[in-house]
Amino acid sequence: MINYQMLELHVQSKLYGNNNGHGYDHAKRVANNVRKISEQINCDLDICLVSAYVHDLIDRKVVSDQAQAISDLEIFLTENLGLDHESCVHVLEICNTISYSKGLEVNSIEAKVVQDADRLDALGAIGIARTIEYSASVNRPIYVEGDRTDDTAIGHFHTKLYKLIDLMNFDISKSIAENKMEIMYMFEQQLIEENK
Ligand code: ADP
Ligand code: NI
């Protein structure tokens, strides 16, 4: 039995103060997305959930010393959470491979579930908010007429976010993505109108 309360508290303390879209709230939403996907997909739910919670704890965008973060995470997973060696290796492999920017091949069903769950959090209302938050943090505007590059938040919808649906591993993720994309298209249309 995984102690999820202990896991949540650990992730909360590790990601405390993160302001680049990889805070505890993101980890929790990814875990919620895992739960929804797993209603349709046969997978090891504990492996998926643990990975969803910890996936950003060893990301270079989040930690300065990645080797130390990996070693800390291994200790936490085995000694505190009680994962066996094989499960610990699997969780670390999932964390290492799911990122869009790394473009690595994901192998296990569990990695595919967590990858979809993470990508779903780049879409919908929260996807809009995270993109604007990121753009603001690098001093980019929300919208410039005609721009479809990463120079604007709306541009990023086109360079990456609208393409994510075709990269989803499962039909259930695609159908969740479809709903989330509706609000993004509406938001973009409304923004264009308001800037006319
Ligand atoms: P991953 O590591 O999974 O590739 P990122 O760290 O690139 O994810 O993205 C985290 C969040 O920041 C996402 O919501 C994403 O849409 C947003 N983001 C990333 N790059 C940009 C960008 N160039 N402009 C606006 N938002 C971005
Ligand atoms: Ni993530």
Tab-separated table of C-alpha atoms and ligand atoms in Angstrom:
chain	number	residue	atom	x	y	z
A	1	MET	CA	0.000	0.000	0.000
A	2	ILE	CA	1.452	3.341	-1.060
A	3	ASN	CA	1.149	6.105	1.526
A	4	TYR	CA	-0.212	8.799	-0.802
A	5	GLN	CA	-0.492	11.356	1.975
A	6	MET	CA	3.241	11.074	2.630
A	7	LEU	CA	3.926	11.236	-1.125
A	8	GLU	CA	1.824	14.387	-1.538
A	9	LEU	CA	3.521	16.109	1.403
A	10	HIS	CA	6.970	15.246	0.029
A	11	VAL	CA	6.190	16.585	-3.457
A	12	GLN	CA	4.544	19.665	-1.949
A	13	SER	CA	7.677	20.487	0.044
A	14	LYS	CA	10.020	19.818	-2.914
A	15	LEU	CA	8.054	21.969	-5.371
A	16	TYR	CA	7.188	24.695	-2.871
A	17	GLY	CA	7.645	28.137	-4.395
A	18	ASN	CA	8.002	26.895	-7.975
A	19	ASN	CA	6.634	29.545	-10.287
A	20	ASN	CA	7.427	28.206	-13.755
A	21	GLY	CA	4.383	25.976	-14.201
A	22	HIS	CA	5.828	22.934	-12.458
A	23	GLY	CA	4.430	23.444	-8.954
A	24	TYR	CA	2.631	20.923	-6.744
A	25	ASP	CA	-0.699	21.920	-8.302
A	26	HIS	CA	0.602	20.645	-11.681
A	27	ALA	CA	1.719	17.320	-10.142
A	28	LYS	CA	-1.716	16.885	-8.522
A	29	ARG	CA	-3.587	17.588	-11.773
A	30	VAL	CA	-1.358	15.114	-13.642
A	31	ALA	CA	-2.224	12.504	-10.997
A	32	ASN	CA	-5.948	13.308	-11.462
A	33	ASN	CA	-5.549	12.887	-15.238
A	34	VAL	CA	-3.859	9.510	-14.613
A	35	ARG	CA	-6.906	8.412	-12.602
A	36	LYS	CA	-9.252	9.366	-15.487
A	37	ILE	CA	-7.144	7.613	-18.147
A	38	SER	CA	-6.749	4.497	-16.007
A	39	GLU	CA	-10.536	4.016	-15.994
A	40	GLN	CA	-10.129	2.859	-19.615
A	41	ILE	CA	-6.559	1.529	-19.695
A	42	ASN	CA	-5.221	-1.528	-17.933
A	43	CYS	CA	-2.078	-0.367	-16.132
A	44	ASP	CA	-0.237	-0.463	-12.805
A	45	LEU	CA	-2.051	2.470	-11.196
A	46	ASP	CA	0.398	2.865	-8.295
A	47	ILE	CA	3.377	3.171	-10.667
A	48	CYS	CA	1.464	5.725	-12.780
A	49	LEU	CA	0.314	7.779	-9.790
A	50	VAL	CA	3.701	7.847	-8.063
A	51	SER	CA	5.339	8.878	-11.360
A	52	ALA	CA	2.724	11.578	-11.947
A	53	TYR	CA	3.410	13.094	-8.524
A	54	VAL	CA	7.225	12.989	-8.755
A	55	HIS	CA	7.815	13.473	-12.504
A	56	ASP	CA	9.138	17.021	-12.210
A	57	LEU	CA	11.311	16.475	-9.124
A	58	ILE	CA	14.268	15.483	-11.324
A	59	ASP	CA	13.639	17.878	-14.233
A	60	ARG	CA	16.434	20.306	-15.095
A	61	LYS	CA	13.863	23.101	-15.345
A	62	VAL	CA	13.018	22.521	-11.689
A	63	VAL	CA	16.231	21.455	-9.945
A	64	SER	CA	19.749	22.845	-10.285
A	65	ASP	CA	21.591	19.655	-9.297
A	66	GLN	CA	19.886	16.849	-11.223
A	67	ALA	CA	22.197	14.031	-10.049
A	68	GLN	CA	21.513	14.941	-6.427
A	69	ALA	CA	17.762	15.161	-7.126
A	70	ILE	CA	17.768	11.673	-8.672
A	71	SER	CA	19.632	10.240	-5.717
A	72	ASP	CA	17.267	11.982	-3.255
A	73	LEU	CA	14.248	10.659	-5.156
A	74	GLU	CA	15.617	7.085	-5.187
A	75	ILE	CA	16.065	7.223	-1.427
A	76	PHE	CA	12.589	8.645	-0.883
A	77	LEU	CA	10.905	6.061	-3.136
A	78	THR	CA	12.624	3.025	-1.646
A	79	GLU	CA	13.178	3.964	2.001
A	80	ASN	CA	10.193	6.209	2.747
A	81	LEU	CA	7.561	5.038	0.289
A	82	GLY	CA	8.672	1.380	0.393
A	83	LEU	CA	8.894	0.773	-3.369
A	84	ASP	CA	10.870	-2.295	-4.441
A	85	HIS	CA	13.963	-1.802	-6.615
A	86	GLU	CA	12.204	-2.734	-9.873
A	87	SER	CA	9.317	-0.286	-9.283
A	88	CYS	CA	11.758	2.482	-8.345
A	89	VAL	CA	13.698	1.957	-11.609
A	90	HIS	CA	10.416	2.016	-13.554
A	91	VAL	CA	9.268	5.307	-11.941
A	92	LEU	CA	12.632	6.957	-12.661
A	93	GLU	CA	12.549	5.739	-16.260
A	94	ILE	CA	9.049	7.223	-16.696
A	95	CYS	CA	10.192	10.585	-15.284
A	96	ASN	CA	13.182	10.572	-17.643
A	97	THR	CA	11.332	9.775	-20.844
A	98	ILE	CA	7.929	11.504	-20.861
A	99	SER	CA	8.980	15.111	-21.523
A	100	TYR	CA	7.869	16.524	-24.903
A	101	SER	CA	11.081	18.481	-25.238
A	102	LYS	CA	13.260	15.375	-24.850
A	103	GLY	CA	11.398	13.622	-27.661
A	104	LEU	CA	12.359	10.190	-26.327
A	105	GLU	CA	10.485	6.999	-27.086
A	106	VAL	CA	8.286	5.818	-24.225
A	107	ASN	CA	8.064	2.075	-23.767
A	108	SER	CA	5.754	0.897	-21.008
A	109	ILE	CA	1.983	1.297	-20.809
A	110	GLU	CA	2.533	3.184	-17.532
A	111	ALA	CA	4.907	5.677	-19.201
A	112	LYS	CA	2.324	6.252	-21.939
A	113	VAL	CA	-0.420	6.911	-19.383
A	114	VAL	CA	1.703	9.450	-17.482
A	115	GLN	CA	2.885	11.091	-20.708
A	116	ASP	CA	-0.726	11.658	-21.823
A	117	ALA	CA	-1.675	12.868	-18.335
A	118	ASP	CA	1.187	15.403	-18.351
A	119	ARG	CA	0.351	16.604	-21.865
A	120	LEU	CA	-3.325	17.035	-20.943
A	121	ASP	CA	-2.265	19.580	-18.323
A	122	ALA	CA	-0.853	21.743	-21.129
A	123	LEU	CA	-4.399	21.993	-22.575
A	124	GLY	CA	-7.729	23.485	-21.508
A	125	ALA	CA	-8.269	26.388	-19.112
A	126	ILE	CA	-5.165	25.463	-17.151
A	127	GLY	CA	-3.174	25.125	-20.382
A	128	ILE	CA	-4.133	28.689	-21.347
A	129	ALA	CA	-3.157	29.970	-17.899
A	130	ARG	CA	0.183	28.100	-17.819
A	131	THR	CA	1.109	29.340	-21.289
A	132	ILE	CA	0.350	32.968	-20.415
A	133	GLU	CA	2.240	32.562	-17.137
A	134	TYR	CA	5.261	31.173	-18.980
A	135	SER	CA	5.153	33.860	-21.689
A	136	ALA	CA	4.940	36.596	-19.063
A	137	SER	CA	7.927	35.119	-17.229
A	138	VAL	CA	10.055	35.552	-20.370
A	139	ASN	CA	8.533	38.971	-21.205
A	140	ARG	CA	6.568	37.842	-24.236
A	141	PRO	CA	3.155	39.313	-25.146
A	142	ILE	CA	-0.049	37.257	-25.066
A	143	TYR	CA	-1.141	38.088	-28.590
A	144	VAL	CA	0.238	39.803	-31.669
A	145	GLU	CA	-1.917	39.729	-34.808
A	146	GLY	CA	-0.783	37.014	-37.206
A	147	ASP	CA	1.974	35.648	-34.972
A	148	ARG	CA	2.145	31.870	-34.910
A	149	THR	CA	5.554	31.449	-33.335
A	150	ASP	CA	6.790	31.011	-29.776
A	151	ASP	CA	7.201	34.807	-29.613
A	152	THR	CA	3.652	35.038	-28.194
A	153	ALA	CA	1.463	32.925	-25.918
A	154	ILE	CA	-1.159	32.409	-28.629
A	155	GLY	CA	1.632	31.543	-31.076
A	156	HIS	CA	2.642	28.718	-28.718
A	157	PHE	CA	-0.885	27.272	-29.044
A	158	HIS	CA	-0.034	26.750	-32.734
A	159	THR	CA	3.618	25.678	-32.498
A	160	LYS	CA	2.926	23.016	-29.883
A	161	LEU	CA	-0.344	22.827	-27.961
A	162	TYR	CA	-2.839	22.237	-30.803
A	163	LYS	CA	-0.576	19.415	-32.026
A	164	LEU	CA	-0.581	17.504	-28.753
A	165	ILE	CA	-3.914	15.781	-29.435
A	166	ASP	CA	-2.382	13.814	-32.315
A	167	LEU	CA	0.477	12.704	-30.073
A	168	MET	CA	-1.774	11.194	-27.404
A	169	ASN	CA	-1.169	7.487	-26.813
A	170	PHE	CA	-4.788	6.518	-26.021
A	171	ASP	CA	-8.277	7.309	-27.390
A	172	ILE	CA	-9.487	8.280	-23.909
A	173	SER	CA	-6.726	10.937	-23.714
A	174	LYS	CA	-7.680	12.189	-27.174
A	175	SER	CA	-11.309	12.611	-26.136
A	176	ILE	CA	-10.343	14.522	-22.967
A	177	ALA	CA	-8.007	16.636	-25.123
A	178	GLU	CA	-10.804	17.420	-27.605
A	179	ASN	CA	-12.937	18.979	-24.852
A	180	LYS	CA	-9.988	20.927	-23.490
A	181	MET	CA	-9.123	22.275	-26.948
A	182	GLU	CA	-12.620	23.703	-27.453
A	183	ILE	CA	-12.005	26.327	-24.785
A	184	MET	CA	-8.608	27.166	-26.298
A	185	TYR	CA	-10.065	27.750	-29.767
A	186	MET	CA	-12.833	29.871	-28.212
A	187	PHE	CA	-10.300	31.840	-26.183
A	188	GLU	CA	-8.168	32.495	-29.261
A	189	GLN	CA	-11.182	33.576	-31.357
A	190	GLN	CA	-12.441	35.889	-28.629
A	191	LEU	CA	-8.977	37.405	-28.184
A	192	ILE	CA	-8.735	38.059	-31.933
A	193	GLU	CA	-12.177	39.742	-31.843
A	194	GLU	CA	-11.240	41.909	-28.884
A	195	ASN	CA	-8.073	43.072	-30.615
A	196	LYS	CA	-9.865	44.124	-33.832
B	1	ADP	P1	7.705	19.703	-21.033
B	1	ADP	O1	8.905	19.691	-20.125
B	1	ADP	O2	6.721	18.618	-20.751
B	1	ADP	O3	8.100	19.768	-22.476
B	1	ADP	P2	7.428	22.495	-20.677
B	1	ADP	O4	8.252	22.669	-19.462
B	1	ADP	O5	8.028	22.815	-22.006
B	1	ADP	O6	6.885	21.021	-20.716
B	1	ADP	O7	6.117	23.323	-20.517
B	1	ADP	C1	5.555	23.683	-19.287
B	1	ADP	C2	4.437	24.704	-19.501
B	1	ADP	O8	4.976	25.915	-20.051
B	1	ADP	C3	3.397	24.216	-20.499
B	1	ADP	O9	2.100	24.568	-20.102
B	1	ADP	C4	3.773	24.916	-21.786
B	1	ADP	O10	2.692	25.133	-22.655
B	1	ADP	C5	4.383	26.209	-21.294
B	1	ADP	N1	5.387	26.635	-22.278
B	1	ADP	C6	6.498	25.977	-22.659
B	1	ADP	N2	7.171	26.641	-23.639
B	1	ADP	C7	6.433	27.751	-23.876
B	1	ADP	C8	6.558	28.874	-24.774
B	1	ADP	N3	7.564	28.981	-25.630
B	1	ADP	N4	5.597	29.831	-24.728
B	1	ADP	C9	4.555	29.746	-23.870
B	1	ADP	N5	4.384	28.724	-23.005
B	1	ADP	C10	5.292	27.751	-22.998
B	2	NI	NI	4.853	18.015	-16.077
